[in-house]
């Protein structure tokens, strides 16, 4: 019986007032119980739904699932450590293992003095993947290597002057022609070339006549140097106290085209009557003959040339 019906019966005299109050109290109690029951059911349903999303009834979940499952914090950390170890192995494979890495006291990796042959070594930045193989070979085998043979010094001085207005690659391609034209750079033989022979050399080997004359005149001056100093080697290496200049350039654009040392050598050679020996040509010659080691410190040839300089 509802509250409205109870009040109506009481007004008609069909229900005592005390019974009406009792019925109304009972009705309110039933309503409260119903509301509370419905609320509890909703809460239980919500909890059941949340539980069902992550856990299944009757199954047990160990700590392994929380720490080892993909995407967990532990799994991500393991991936990071594995990546760091892989990177360290690559560095060691490229540079070699140093004492510091063996003792695990430092993560610094230093290159070996005699690294294993590398099919793709790091070279000076002026060499590119498109550089001519003859130029790459010259860089890897000769450039920066100390030279003490008079004939080779004469040859490198001639080639350094010949590449003015051209480039080293083109000059190196004609290196064999220069050797044939100038008697393997035997200075005493070159001084005896006649005007007719010089013209023939210029035509046959396509060498500018002014440069042919310059080589012959330089040969004459070299003979004079040998008489005064004993050898061309003693004269030239005397400018650097018979010890190669070792530089530590990190970037190619930092390598100068001339230095105060090349300027002083050039000035003395010009005074003695040499031709094609400007400061830039002389510095190029110094690099070629190993009087200075201008390989970048990142280049694979820097350390070997430094060792050759200390152990001639």
PDB file of C-alpha atoms in Angstrom:
ATOM      1  CA  UNK A   1       0.000   0.000   0.000  1.00  0.00           C
ATOM      2  CA  UNK A   2       1.380   3.397  -0.993  1.00  0.00           C
ATOM      3  CA  UNK A   3       1.545   6.489   1.178  1.00  0.00           C
ATOM      4  CA  UNK A   4      -1.270   8.213  -0.804  1.00  0.00           C
ATOM      5  CA  UNK A   5      -3.611   5.262  -0.454  1.00  0.00           C
ATOM      6  CA  UNK A   6      -3.001   5.069   3.314  1.00  0.00           C
ATOM      7  CA  UNK A   7      -3.810   8.791   3.770  1.00  0.00           C
ATOM      8  CA  UNK A   8      -7.001   8.395   1.722  1.00  0.00           C
ATOM      9  CA  UNK A   9      -8.231   5.448   3.807  1.00  0.00           C
ATOM     10  CA  UNK A  10      -7.516   7.305   7.030  1.00  0.00           C
ATOM     11  CA  UNK A  11      -9.590  10.313   5.870  1.00  0.00           C
ATOM     12  CA  UNK A  12     -12.533   8.038   5.038  1.00  0.00           C
ATOM     13  CA  UNK A  13     -12.318   6.482   8.521  1.00  0.00           C
ATOM     14  CA  UNK A  14     -11.488   3.091   7.148  1.00  0.00           C
ATOM     15  CA  UNK A  15      -7.964   3.040   8.654  1.00  0.00           C
ATOM     16  CA  UNK A  16      -6.843   4.155  12.130  1.00  0.00           C
ATOM     17  CA  UNK A  17      -4.180   6.955  12.194  1.00  0.00           C
ATOM     18  CA  UNK A  18      -1.714   4.762  14.087  1.00  0.00           C
ATOM     19  CA  UNK A  19      -1.873   2.122  11.376  1.00  0.00           C
ATOM     20  CA  UNK A  20      -1.381   4.799   8.753  1.00  0.00           C
ATOM     21  CA  UNK A  21       1.854   5.995  10.405  1.00  0.00           C
ATOM     22  CA  UNK A  22       3.109   2.440  10.710  1.00  0.00           C
ATOM     23  CA  UNK A  23       2.426   1.755   7.056  1.00  0.00           C
ATOM     24  CA  UNK A  24       4.155   4.974   5.958  1.00  0.00           C
ATOM     25  CA  UNK A  25       7.291   4.207   8.043  1.00  0.00           C
ATOM     26  CA  UNK A  26       7.451   0.724   6.601  1.00  0.00           C
ATOM     27  CA  UNK A  27       7.130   2.090   3.044  1.00  0.00           C
ATOM     28  CA  UNK A  28      10.002   4.581   3.562  1.00  0.00           C
ATOM     29  CA  UNK A  29      12.186   1.791   5.001  1.00  0.00           C
ATOM     30  CA  UNK A  30      11.518  -0.407   1.971  1.00  0.00           C
ATOM     31  CA  UNK A  31      12.451   2.445  -0.380  1.00  0.00           C
ATOM     32  CA  UNK A  32      15.762   3.070   1.421  1.00  0.00           C
ATOM     33  CA  UNK A  33      16.613  -0.628   1.331  1.00  0.00           C
ATOM     34  CA  UNK A  34      15.838  -0.732  -2.371  1.00  0.00           C
ATOM     35  CA  UNK A  35      18.061   2.288  -3.159  1.00  0.00           C
ATOM     36  CA  UNK A  36      20.972   0.906  -1.126  1.00  0.00           C
ATOM     37  CA  UNK A  37      20.622  -2.502  -2.761  1.00  0.00           C
ATOM     38  CA  UNK A  38      20.665  -0.983  -6.245  1.00  0.00           C
ATOM     39  CA  UNK A  39      23.768   1.146  -5.404  1.00  0.00           C
ATOM     40  CA  UNK A  40      25.712  -1.800  -4.029  1.00  0.00           C
ATOM     41  CA  UNK A  41      24.868  -3.826  -7.116  1.00  0.00           C
ATOM     42  CA  UNK A  42      26.193  -1.047  -9.383  1.00  0.00           C
ATOM     43  CA  UNK A  43      29.460  -0.792  -7.416  1.00  0.00           C
ATOM     44  CA  UNK A  44      29.919  -4.572  -7.517  1.00  0.00           C
ATOM     45  CA  UNK A  45      29.267  -4.585 -11.284  1.00  0.00           C
ATOM     46  CA  UNK A  46      31.827  -1.808 -11.864  1.00  0.00           C
ATOM     47  CA  UNK A  47      34.472  -3.617  -9.849  1.00  0.00           C
ATOM     48  CA  UNK A  48      33.770  -6.864 -11.675  1.00  0.00           C
ATOM     49  CA  UNK A  49      34.155  -5.139 -15.064  1.00  0.00           C
ATOM     50  CA  UNK A  50      37.507  -3.542 -14.057  1.00  0.00           C
ATOM     51  CA  UNK A  51      38.779  -6.823 -12.718  1.00  0.00           C
ATOM     52  CA  UNK A  52      37.763  -8.726 -15.832  1.00  0.00           C
ATOM     53  CA  UNK A  53      39.829  -6.382 -18.062  1.00  0.00           C
ATOM     54  CA  UNK A  54      43.160  -7.241 -16.450  1.00  0.00           C
ATOM     55  CA  UNK A  55      42.633 -10.526 -14.667  1.00  0.00           C
ATOM     56  CA  UNK A  56      40.678 -13.639 -15.402  1.00  0.00           C
ATOM     57  CA  UNK A  57      38.813 -15.476 -12.700  1.00  0.00           C
ATOM     58  CA  UNK A  58      40.629 -18.498 -11.332  1.00  0.00           C
ATOM     59  CA  UNK A  59      44.045 -17.556 -12.807  1.00  0.00           C
ATOM     60  CA  UNK A  60      47.146 -16.632 -10.795  1.00  0.00           C
ATOM     61  CA  UNK A  61      49.636 -13.985 -11.934  1.00  0.00           C
ATOM     62  CA  UNK A  62      53.283 -14.211 -10.892  1.00  0.00           C
ATOM     63  CA  UNK A  63      55.773 -11.343 -10.508  1.00  0.00           C
ATOM     64  CA  UNK A  64      57.492 -12.518 -13.762  1.00  0.00           C
ATOM     65  CA  UNK A  65      54.541 -11.205 -15.807  1.00  0.00           C
ATOM     66  CA  UNK A  66      54.914  -7.766 -14.288  1.00  0.00           C
ATOM     67  CA  UNK A  67      58.710  -7.445 -14.664  1.00  0.00           C
ATOM     68  CA  UNK A  68      59.394  -9.504 -17.795  1.00  0.00           C
ATOM     69  CA  UNK A  69      56.396  -8.784 -20.007  1.00  0.00           C
ATOM     70  CA  UNK A  70      57.073  -6.755 -23.206  1.00  0.00           C
ATOM     71  CA  UNK A  71      56.540  -3.064 -22.559  1.00  0.00           C
ATOM     72  CA  UNK A  72      57.356  -3.275 -18.850  1.00  0.00           C
ATOM     73  CA  UNK A  73      59.943  -0.938 -17.314  1.00  0.00           C
ATOM     74  CA  UNK A  74      62.395  -3.795 -16.868  1.00  0.00           C
ATOM     75  CA  UNK A  75      62.033  -4.889 -20.502  1.00  0.00           C
ATOM     76  CA  UNK A  76      62.630  -1.346 -21.794  1.00  0.00           C
ATOM     77  CA  UNK A  77      65.713  -1.017 -19.610  1.00  0.00           C
ATOM     78  CA  UNK A  78      67.096  -4.315 -20.919  1.00  0.00           C
ATOM     79  CA  UNK A  79      66.662  -3.071 -24.502  1.00  0.00           C
ATOM     80  CA  UNK A  80      68.563   0.141 -23.674  1.00  0.00           C
ATOM     81  CA  UNK A  81      71.459  -1.781 -22.108  1.00  0.00           C
ATOM     82  CA  UNK A  82      71.623  -4.134 -25.114  1.00  0.00           C
ATOM     83  CA  UNK A  83      71.760  -1.163 -27.501  1.00  0.00           C
ATOM     84  CA  UNK A  84      74.593   0.452 -25.513  1.00  0.00           C
ATOM     85  CA  UNK A  85      76.572  -2.797 -25.523  1.00  0.00           C
ATOM     86  CA  UNK A  86      76.104  -3.195 -29.275  1.00  0.00           C
ATOM     87  CA  UNK A  87      77.348   0.382 -29.865  1.00  0.00           C
ATOM     88  CA  UNK A  88      80.386  -0.245 -27.670  1.00  0.00           C
ATOM     89  CA  UNK A  89      81.231  -3.398 -29.648  1.00  0.00           C
ATOM     90  CA  UNK A  90      81.053  -1.424 -32.912  1.00  0.00           C
ATOM     91  CA  UNK A  91      83.432   1.221 -31.543  1.00  0.00           C
ATOM     92  CA  UNK A  92      85.897  -1.404 -30.381  1.00  0.00           C
ATOM     93  CA  UNK A  93      85.700  -3.177 -33.750  1.00  0.00           C
ATOM     94  CA  UNK A  94      86.459   0.107 -35.564  1.00  0.00           C
ATOM     95  CA  UNK A  95      89.133   1.640 -33.306  1.00  0.00           C
ATOM     96  CA  UNK A  96      90.499  -1.336 -31.391  1.00  0.00           C
ATOM     97  CA  UNK A  97      90.465  -2.088 -27.688  1.00  0.00           C
ATOM     98  CA  UNK A  98      92.569   0.080 -25.410  1.00  0.00           C
ATOM     99  CA  UNK A  99      93.924  -0.706 -21.965  1.00  0.00           C
ATOM    100  CA  UNK A 100      91.286   1.525 -20.435  1.00  0.00           C
ATOM    101  CA  UNK A 101      88.479  -0.556 -21.922  1.00  0.00           C
ATOM    102  CA  UNK A 102      90.107  -3.804 -20.800  1.00  0.00           C
ATOM    103  CA  UNK A 103      90.243  -2.613 -17.189  1.00  0.00           C
ATOM    104  CA  UNK A 104      86.777  -1.102 -17.450  1.00  0.00           C
ATOM    105  CA  UNK A 105      88.035   1.992 -15.662  1.00  0.00           C
ATOM    106  CA  UNK A 106      87.056   4.289 -18.498  1.00  0.00           C
ATOM    107  CA  UNK A 107      84.810   4.217 -21.530  1.00  0.00           C
ATOM    108  CA  UNK A 108      87.370   6.085 -23.666  1.00  0.00           C
ATOM    109  CA  UNK A 109      88.392   4.245 -26.845  1.00  0.00           C
ATOM    110  CA  UNK A 110      91.701   5.123 -28.528  1.00  0.00           C
ATOM    111  CA  UNK A 111      92.940   3.937 -31.936  1.00  0.00           C
ATOM    112  CA  UNK A 112      95.668   1.337 -32.194  1.00  0.00           C
ATOM    113  CA  UNK A 113      99.053   2.359 -33.563  1.00  0.00           C
ATOM    114  CA  UNK A 114      98.859  -0.433 -36.129  1.00  0.00           C
ATOM    115  CA  UNK A 115      95.189  -1.016 -36.875  1.00  0.00           C
ATOM    116  CA  UNK A 116      94.064  -3.966 -38.947  1.00  0.00           C
ATOM    117  CA  UNK A 117      93.515  -3.255 -42.666  1.00  0.00           C
ATOM    118  CA  UNK A 118      90.162  -1.600 -43.148  1.00  0.00           C
ATOM    119  CA  UNK A 119      88.388  -1.735 -46.528  1.00  0.00           C
ATOM    120  CA  UNK A 120      86.819   1.667 -45.772  1.00  0.00           C
ATOM    121  CA  UNK A 121      89.373   3.660 -43.751  1.00  0.00           C
ATOM    122  CA  UNK A 122      88.713   7.220 -42.711  1.00  0.00           C
ATOM    123  CA  UNK A 123      90.837   9.594 -44.769  1.00  0.00           C
ATOM    124  CA  UNK A 124      91.433  13.322 -45.017  1.00  0.00           C
ATOM    125  CA  UNK A 125      88.283  15.240 -45.875  1.00  0.00           C
ATOM    126  CA  UNK A 126      89.587  16.455 -49.254  1.00  0.00           C
ATOM    127  CA  UNK A 127      89.213  12.882 -50.499  1.00  0.00           C
ATOM    128  CA  UNK A 128      85.683  11.905 -51.501  1.00  0.00           C
ATOM    129  CA  UNK A 129      84.025   8.692 -52.720  1.00  0.00           C
ATOM    130  CA  UNK A 130      84.447  10.041 -56.280  1.00  0.00           C
ATOM    131  CA  UNK A 131      88.180  10.817 -55.934  1.00  0.00           C
ATOM    132  CA  UNK A 132      90.405   9.251 -58.587  1.00  0.00           C
ATOM    133  CA  UNK A 133      92.036   5.988 -57.394  1.00  0.00           C
ATOM    134  CA  UNK A 134      95.477   7.290 -58.385  1.00  0.00           C
ATOM    135  CA  UNK A 135      94.993  10.284 -56.085  1.00  0.00           C
ATOM    136  CA  UNK A 136      93.718   8.062 -53.252  1.00  0.00           C
ATOM    137  CA  UNK A 137      96.763   5.786 -53.633  1.00  0.00           C
ATOM    138  CA  UNK A 138      99.067   8.817 -53.559  1.00  0.00           C
ATOM    139  CA  UNK A 139      97.408   9.978 -50.326  1.00  0.00           C
ATOM    140  CA  UNK A 140      97.581   6.526 -48.724  1.00  0.00           C
ATOM    141  CA  UNK A 141     101.143   5.608 -49.752  1.00  0.00           C
ATOM    142  CA  UNK A 142     103.178   8.789 -50.271  1.00  0.00           C
ATOM    143  CA  UNK A 143     101.611  12.013 -48.993  1.00  0.00           C
ATOM    144  CA  UNK A 144     103.199  12.914 -45.667  1.00  0.00           C
ATOM    145  CA  UNK A 145     105.819  10.138 -45.773  1.00  0.00           C
ATOM    146  CA  UNK A 146     109.319  11.568 -45.096  1.00  0.00           C
ATOM    147  CA  UNK A 147     111.517  11.434 -48.231  1.00  0.00           C
ATOM    148  CA  UNK A 148     115.318  11.615 -48.039  1.00  0.00           C
ATOM    149  CA  UNK A 149     116.325  10.503 -51.544  1.00  0.00           C
ATOM    150  CA  UNK A 150     117.634  13.342 -53.728  1.00  0.00           C
ATOM    151  CA  UNK A 151     116.058  12.065 -56.972  1.00  0.00           C
ATOM    152  CA  UNK A 152     112.640  11.626 -55.332  1.00  0.00           C
ATOM    153  CA  UNK A 153     112.877  15.079 -53.771  1.00  0.00           C
ATOM    154  CA  UNK A 154     113.679  16.552 -57.205  1.00  0.00           C
ATOM    155  CA  UNK A 155     110.714  14.679 -58.678  1.00  0.00           C
ATOM    156  CA  UNK A 156     108.255  15.859 -56.006  1.00  0.00           C
ATOM    157  CA  UNK A 157     109.516  19.439 -56.320  1.00  0.00           C
ATOM    158  CA  UNK A 158     108.916  19.245 -60.093  1.00  0.00           C
ATOM    159  CA  UNK A 159     105.428  17.737 -59.711  1.00  0.00           C
ATOM    160  CA  UNK A 160     104.472  20.347 -57.099  1.00  0.00           C
ATOM    161  CA  UNK A 161     105.365  23.090 -59.546  1.00  0.00           C
ATOM    162  CA  UNK A 162     103.687  21.283 -62.458  1.00  0.00           C
ATOM    163  CA  UNK A 163     100.305  21.099 -60.735  1.00  0.00           C
ATOM    164  CA  UNK A 164     100.054  24.909 -60.557  1.00  0.00           C
ATOM    165  CA  UNK A 165      97.098  25.832 -62.762  1.00  0.00           C
ATOM    166  CA  UNK A 166      96.067  22.191 -62.877  1.00  0.00           C
ATOM    167  CA  UNK A 167      95.443  19.628 -60.114  1.00  0.00           C
ATOM    168  CA  UNK A 168      97.278  16.782 -58.446  1.00  0.00           C
ATOM    169  CA  UNK A 169      95.217  14.067 -60.120  1.00  0.00           C
ATOM    170  CA  UNK A 170      96.079  15.272 -63.636  1.00  0.00           C
ATOM    171  CA  UNK A 171      99.723  15.737 -62.680  1.00  0.00           C
ATOM    172  CA  UNK A 172      99.970  12.249 -61.154  1.00  0.00           C
ATOM    173  CA  UNK A 173      98.584  10.746 -64.369  1.00  0.00           C
ATOM    174  CA  UNK A 174     101.529  12.281 -66.215  1.00  0.00           C
ATOM    175  CA  UNK A 175     104.073  11.231 -63.593  1.00  0.00           C
ATOM    176  CA  UNK A 176     105.473   8.426 -65.753  1.00  0.00           C
ATOM    177  CA  UNK A 177     105.921  10.855 -68.651  1.00  0.00           C
ATOM    178  CA  UNK A 178     107.859  13.280 -66.424  1.00  0.00           C
ATOM    179  CA  UNK A 179     110.165  10.478 -65.322  1.00  0.00           C
ATOM    180  CA  UNK A 180     110.901   9.460 -68.899  1.00  0.00           C
ATOM    181  CA  UNK A 181     111.310  13.041 -70.070  1.00  0.00           C
ATOM    182  CA  UNK A 182     113.775  14.027 -67.338  1.00  0.00           C
ATOM    183  CA  UNK A 183     115.937  10.900 -67.058  1.00  0.00           C
ATOM    184  CA  UNK A 184     114.314   9.599 -63.867  1.00  0.00           C
ATOM    185  CA  UNK A 185     115.180  12.984 -62.308  1.00  0.00           C
ATOM    186  CA  UNK A 186     118.915  12.477 -62.338  1.00  0.00           C
ATOM    187  CA  UNK A 187     119.867  16.141 -61.857  1.00  0.00           C
ATOM    188  CA  UNK A 188     123.310  15.899 -63.473  1.00  0.00           C
ATOM    189  CA  UNK A 189     121.813  14.355 -66.645  1.00  0.00           C
ATOM    190  CA  UNK A 190     118.970  16.886 -66.849  1.00  0.00           C
ATOM    191  CA  UNK A 191     121.412  19.818 -66.807  1.00  0.00           C
ATOM    192  CA  UNK A 192     122.901  18.551 -70.091  1.00  0.00           C
ATOM    193  CA  UNK A 193     119.648  18.808 -72.097  1.00  0.00           C
ATOM    194  CA  UNK A 194     120.023  21.017 -75.168  1.00  0.00           C
ATOM    195  CA  UNK A 195     117.459  23.465 -76.500  1.00  0.00           C
ATOM    196  CA  UNK A 196     116.536  21.017 -79.262  1.00  0.00           C
ATOM    197  CA  UNK A 197     116.017  18.212 -76.763  1.00  0.00           C
ATOM    198  CA  UNK A 198     113.864  20.432 -74.555  1.00  0.00           C
ATOM    199  CA  UNK A 199     111.636  21.271 -77.552  1.00  0.00           C
ATOM    200  CA  UNK A 200     111.298  17.580 -78.355  1.00  0.00           C
ATOM    201  CA  UNK A 201     110.296  16.820 -74.736  1.00  0.00           C
ATOM    202  CA  UNK A 202     107.691  19.578 -74.776  1.00  0.00           C
ATOM    203  CA  UNK A 203     106.125  18.237 -77.988  1.00  0.00           C
ATOM    204  CA  UNK A 204     106.320  14.519 -77.194  1.00  0.00           C
ATOM    205  CA  UNK A 205     105.069  14.670 -73.613  1.00  0.00           C
ATOM    206  CA  UNK A 206     102.835  17.735 -73.995  1.00  0.00           C
ATOM    207  CA  UNK A 207     104.611  19.662 -71.252  1.00  0.00           C
ATOM    208  CA  UNK A 208     104.622  23.433 -71.459  1.00  0.00           C
ATOM    209  CA  UNK A 209     107.991  24.687 -72.679  1.00  0.00           C
ATOM    210  CA  UNK A 210     108.352  27.142 -69.803  1.00  0.00           C
ATOM    211  CA  UNK A 211     107.985  24.276 -67.333  1.00  0.00           C
ATOM    212  CA  UNK A 212     110.542  22.191 -69.225  1.00  0.00           C
ATOM    213  CA  UNK A 213     113.017  25.063 -68.993  1.00  0.00           C
ATOM    214  CA  UNK A 214     112.170  25.464 -65.316  1.00  0.00           C
ATOM    215  CA  UNK A 215     112.997  21.794 -64.587  1.00  0.00           C
ATOM    216  CA  UNK A 216     116.340  22.101 -66.361  1.00  0.00           C
ATOM    217  CA  UNK A 217     117.222  25.305 -64.508  1.00  0.00           C
ATOM    218  CA  UNK A 218     116.225  23.730 -61.177  1.00  0.00           C
ATOM    219  CA  UNK A 219     118.442  20.733 -61.957  1.00  0.00           C
ATOM    220  CA  UNK A 220     121.368  23.130 -62.400  1.00  0.00           C
ATOM    221  CA  UNK A 221     120.646  24.727 -59.012  1.00  0.00           C
ATOM    222  CA  UNK A 222     120.344  21.297 -57.371  1.00  0.00           C
ATOM    223  CA  UNK A 223     123.846  20.419 -58.611  1.00  0.00           C
ATOM    224  CA  UNK A 224     125.080  23.626 -56.989  1.00  0.00           C
ATOM    225  CA  UNK A 225     123.228  22.778 -53.755  1.00  0.00           C
ATOM    226  CA  UNK A 226     124.895  19.361 -53.665  1.00  0.00           C
ATOM    227  CA  UNK A 227     128.311  20.982 -53.914  1.00  0.00           C
ATOM    228  CA  UNK A 228     127.497  23.428 -51.114  1.00  0.00           C
ATOM    229  CA  UNK A 229     125.565  21.164 -48.704  1.00  0.00           C
ATOM    230  CA  UNK A 230     126.533  17.660 -49.781  1.00  0.00           C
ATOM    231  CA  UNK A 231     123.006  16.751 -50.919  1.00  0.00           C
ATOM    232  CA  UNK A 232     119.624  18.254 -51.709  1.00  0.00           C
ATOM    233  CA  UNK A 233     118.247  16.309 -48.744  1.00  0.00           C
ATOM    234  CA  UNK A 234     120.549  18.055 -46.259  1.00  0.00           C
ATOM    235  CA  UNK A 235     119.671  21.459 -47.677  1.00  0.00           C
ATOM    236  CA  UNK A 236     115.889  21.005 -47.570  1.00  0.00           C
ATOM    237  CA  UNK A 237     115.616  19.079 -44.276  1.00  0.00           C
ATOM    238  CA  UNK A 238     117.865  21.619 -42.608  1.00  0.00           C
ATOM    239  CA  UNK A 239     114.977  24.102 -42.684  1.00  0.00           C
ATOM    240  CA  UNK A 240     113.012  21.882 -40.265  1.00  0.00           C
ATOM    241  CA  UNK A 241     116.023  20.773 -38.176  1.00  0.00           C
ATOM    242  CA  UNK A 242     115.864  17.351 -39.876  1.00  0.00           C
ATOM    243  CA  UNK A 243     112.600  16.540 -38.086  1.00  0.00           C
ATOM    244  CA  UNK A 244     109.170  16.597 -39.770  1.00  0.00           C
ATOM    245  CA  UNK A 245     106.625  19.137 -38.595  1.00  0.00           C
ATOM    246  CA  UNK A 246     103.657  17.293 -37.089  1.00  0.00           C
ATOM    247  CA  UNK A 247     100.340  19.129 -37.142  1.00  0.00           C
ATOM    248  CA  UNK A 248      97.025  18.267 -35.488  1.00  0.00           C
ATOM    249  CA  UNK A 249      94.320  19.610 -37.759  1.00  0.00           C
ATOM    250  CA  UNK A 250      90.800  18.324 -37.126  1.00  0.00           C
ATOM    251  CA  UNK A 251      89.111  19.801 -40.208  1.00  0.00           C
ATOM    252  CA  UNK A 252      90.278  20.063 -43.806  1.00  0.00           C
ATOM    253  CA  UNK A 253      89.608  23.785 -44.159  1.00  0.00           C
ATOM    254  CA  UNK A 254      92.067  24.415 -41.329  1.00  0.00           C
ATOM    255  CA  UNK A 255      95.010  23.096 -43.377  1.00  0.00           C
ATOM    256  CA  UNK A 256      96.826  26.177 -44.757  1.00  0.00           C
ATOM    257  CA  UNK A 257      98.011  26.540 -48.345  1.00  0.00           C
ATOM    258  CA  UNK A 258     101.231  28.148 -47.113  1.00  0.00           C
ATOM    259  CA  UNK A 259     103.006  28.781 -43.821  1.00  0.00           C
ATOM    260  CA  UNK A 260     105.765  31.001 -42.492  1.00  0.00           C
ATOM    261  CA  UNK A 261     108.133  28.039 -42.895  1.00  0.00           C
ATOM    262  CA  UNK A 262     107.216  27.522 -46.569  1.00  0.00           C
ATOM    263  CA  UNK A 263     107.641  31.264 -47.120  1.00  0.00           C
ATOM    264  CA  UNK A 264     111.154  31.242 -45.654  1.00  0.00           C
ATOM    265  CA  UNK A 265     112.163  28.184 -47.734  1.00  0.00           C
ATOM    266  CA  UNK A 266     110.658  29.741 -50.865  1.00  0.00           C
ATOM    267  CA  UNK A 267     112.517  32.984 -50.267  1.00  0.00           C
ATOM    268  CA  UNK A 268     115.868  31.196 -49.965  1.00  0.00           C
ATOM    269  CA  UNK A 269     115.267  29.013 -53.036  1.00  0.00           C
ATOM    270  CA  UNK A 270     114.245  31.995 -55.164  1.00  0.00           C
ATOM    271  CA  UNK A 271     117.398  33.770 -54.021  1.00  0.00           C
ATOM    272  CA  UNK A 272     119.434  30.778 -55.223  1.00  0.00           C
ATOM    273  CA  UNK A 273     117.762  30.868 -58.668  1.00  0.00           C
ATOM    274  CA  UNK A 274     115.108  28.115 -58.434  1.00  0.00           C
ATOM    275  CA  UNK A 275     111.924  28.459 -60.507  1.00  0.00           C
ATOM    276  CA  UNK A 276     108.316  27.541 -59.684  1.00  0.00           C
ATOM    277  CA  UNK A 277     109.017  27.631 -55.947  1.00  0.00           C
ATOM    278  CA  UNK A 278     106.469  30.103 -54.569  1.00  0.00           C
ATOM    279  CA  UNK A 279     105.313  29.694 -50.913  1.00  0.00           C
ATOM    280  CA  UNK A 280     102.215  27.703 -51.941  1.00  0.00           C
ATOM    281  CA  UNK A 281     104.214  25.369 -54.202  1.00  0.00           C
ATOM    282  CA  UNK A 282     106.845  24.875 -51.507  1.00  0.00           C
ATOM    283  CA  UNK A 283     104.203  24.046 -48.890  1.00  0.00           C
ATOM    284  CA  UNK A 284     102.647  21.528 -51.278  1.00  0.00           C
ATOM    285  CA  UNK A 285     106.118  20.045 -51.781  1.00  0.00           C
ATOM    286  CA  UNK A 286     106.675  19.897 -47.999  1.00  0.00           C
ATOM    287  CA  UNK A 287     103.452  17.924 -47.614  1.00  0.00           C
ATOM    288  CA  UNK A 288     104.364  15.571 -50.453  1.00  0.00           C
ATOM    289  CA  UNK A 289     107.920  14.970 -49.172  1.00  0.00           C
ATOM    290  CA  UNK A 290     106.877  14.559 -45.551  1.00  0.00           C
ATOM    291  CA  UNK A 291     108.623  17.657 -44.227  1.00  0.00           C
ATOM    292  CA  UNK A 292     105.233  18.350 -42.662  1.00  0.00           C
ATOM    293  CA  UNK A 293     102.528  15.872 -41.701  1.00  0.00           C
ATOM    294  CA  UNK A 294      99.264  17.617 -42.551  1.00  0.00           C
ATOM    295  CA  UNK A 295      97.026  14.550 -42.403  1.00  0.00           C
ATOM    296  CA  UNK A 296      93.961  15.251 -40.281  1.00  0.00           C
ATOM    297  CA  UNK A 297      94.149  13.630 -36.858  1.00  0.00           C
ATOM    298  CA  UNK A 298      91.061  11.611 -37.829  1.00  0.00           C
ATOM    299  CA  UNK A 299      92.803  10.278 -40.945  1.00  0.00           C
ATOM    300  CA  UNK A 300      94.069   6.701 -40.942  1.00  0.00           C
ATOM    301  CA  UNK A 301      97.472   7.959 -42.200  1.00  0.00           C
ATOM    302  CA  UNK A 302      98.162  10.543 -39.490  1.00  0.00           C
ATOM    303  CA  UNK A 303      99.526   8.110 -36.887  1.00  0.00           C
ATOM    304  CA  UNK A 304     101.652   6.014 -39.306  1.00  0.00           C
ATOM    305  CA  UNK A 305     103.287   9.158 -40.711  1.00  0.00           C
ATOM    306  CA  UNK A 306     103.925  10.411 -37.169  1.00  0.00           C
ATOM    307  CA  UNK A 307     105.632   7.127 -36.321  1.00  0.00           C
ATOM    308  CA  UNK A 308     107.777   7.341 -39.468  1.00  0.00           C
ATOM    309  CA  UNK A 309     108.769  10.864 -38.451  1.00  0.00           C
ATOM    310  CA  UNK A 310     109.987   9.710 -35.026  1.00  0.00           C
ATOM    311  CA  UNK A 311     111.634   6.556 -36.398  1.00  0.00           C
ATOM    312  CA  UNK A 312     113.206   7.460 -39.761  1.00  0.00           C
TER     313      UNK A 312
END
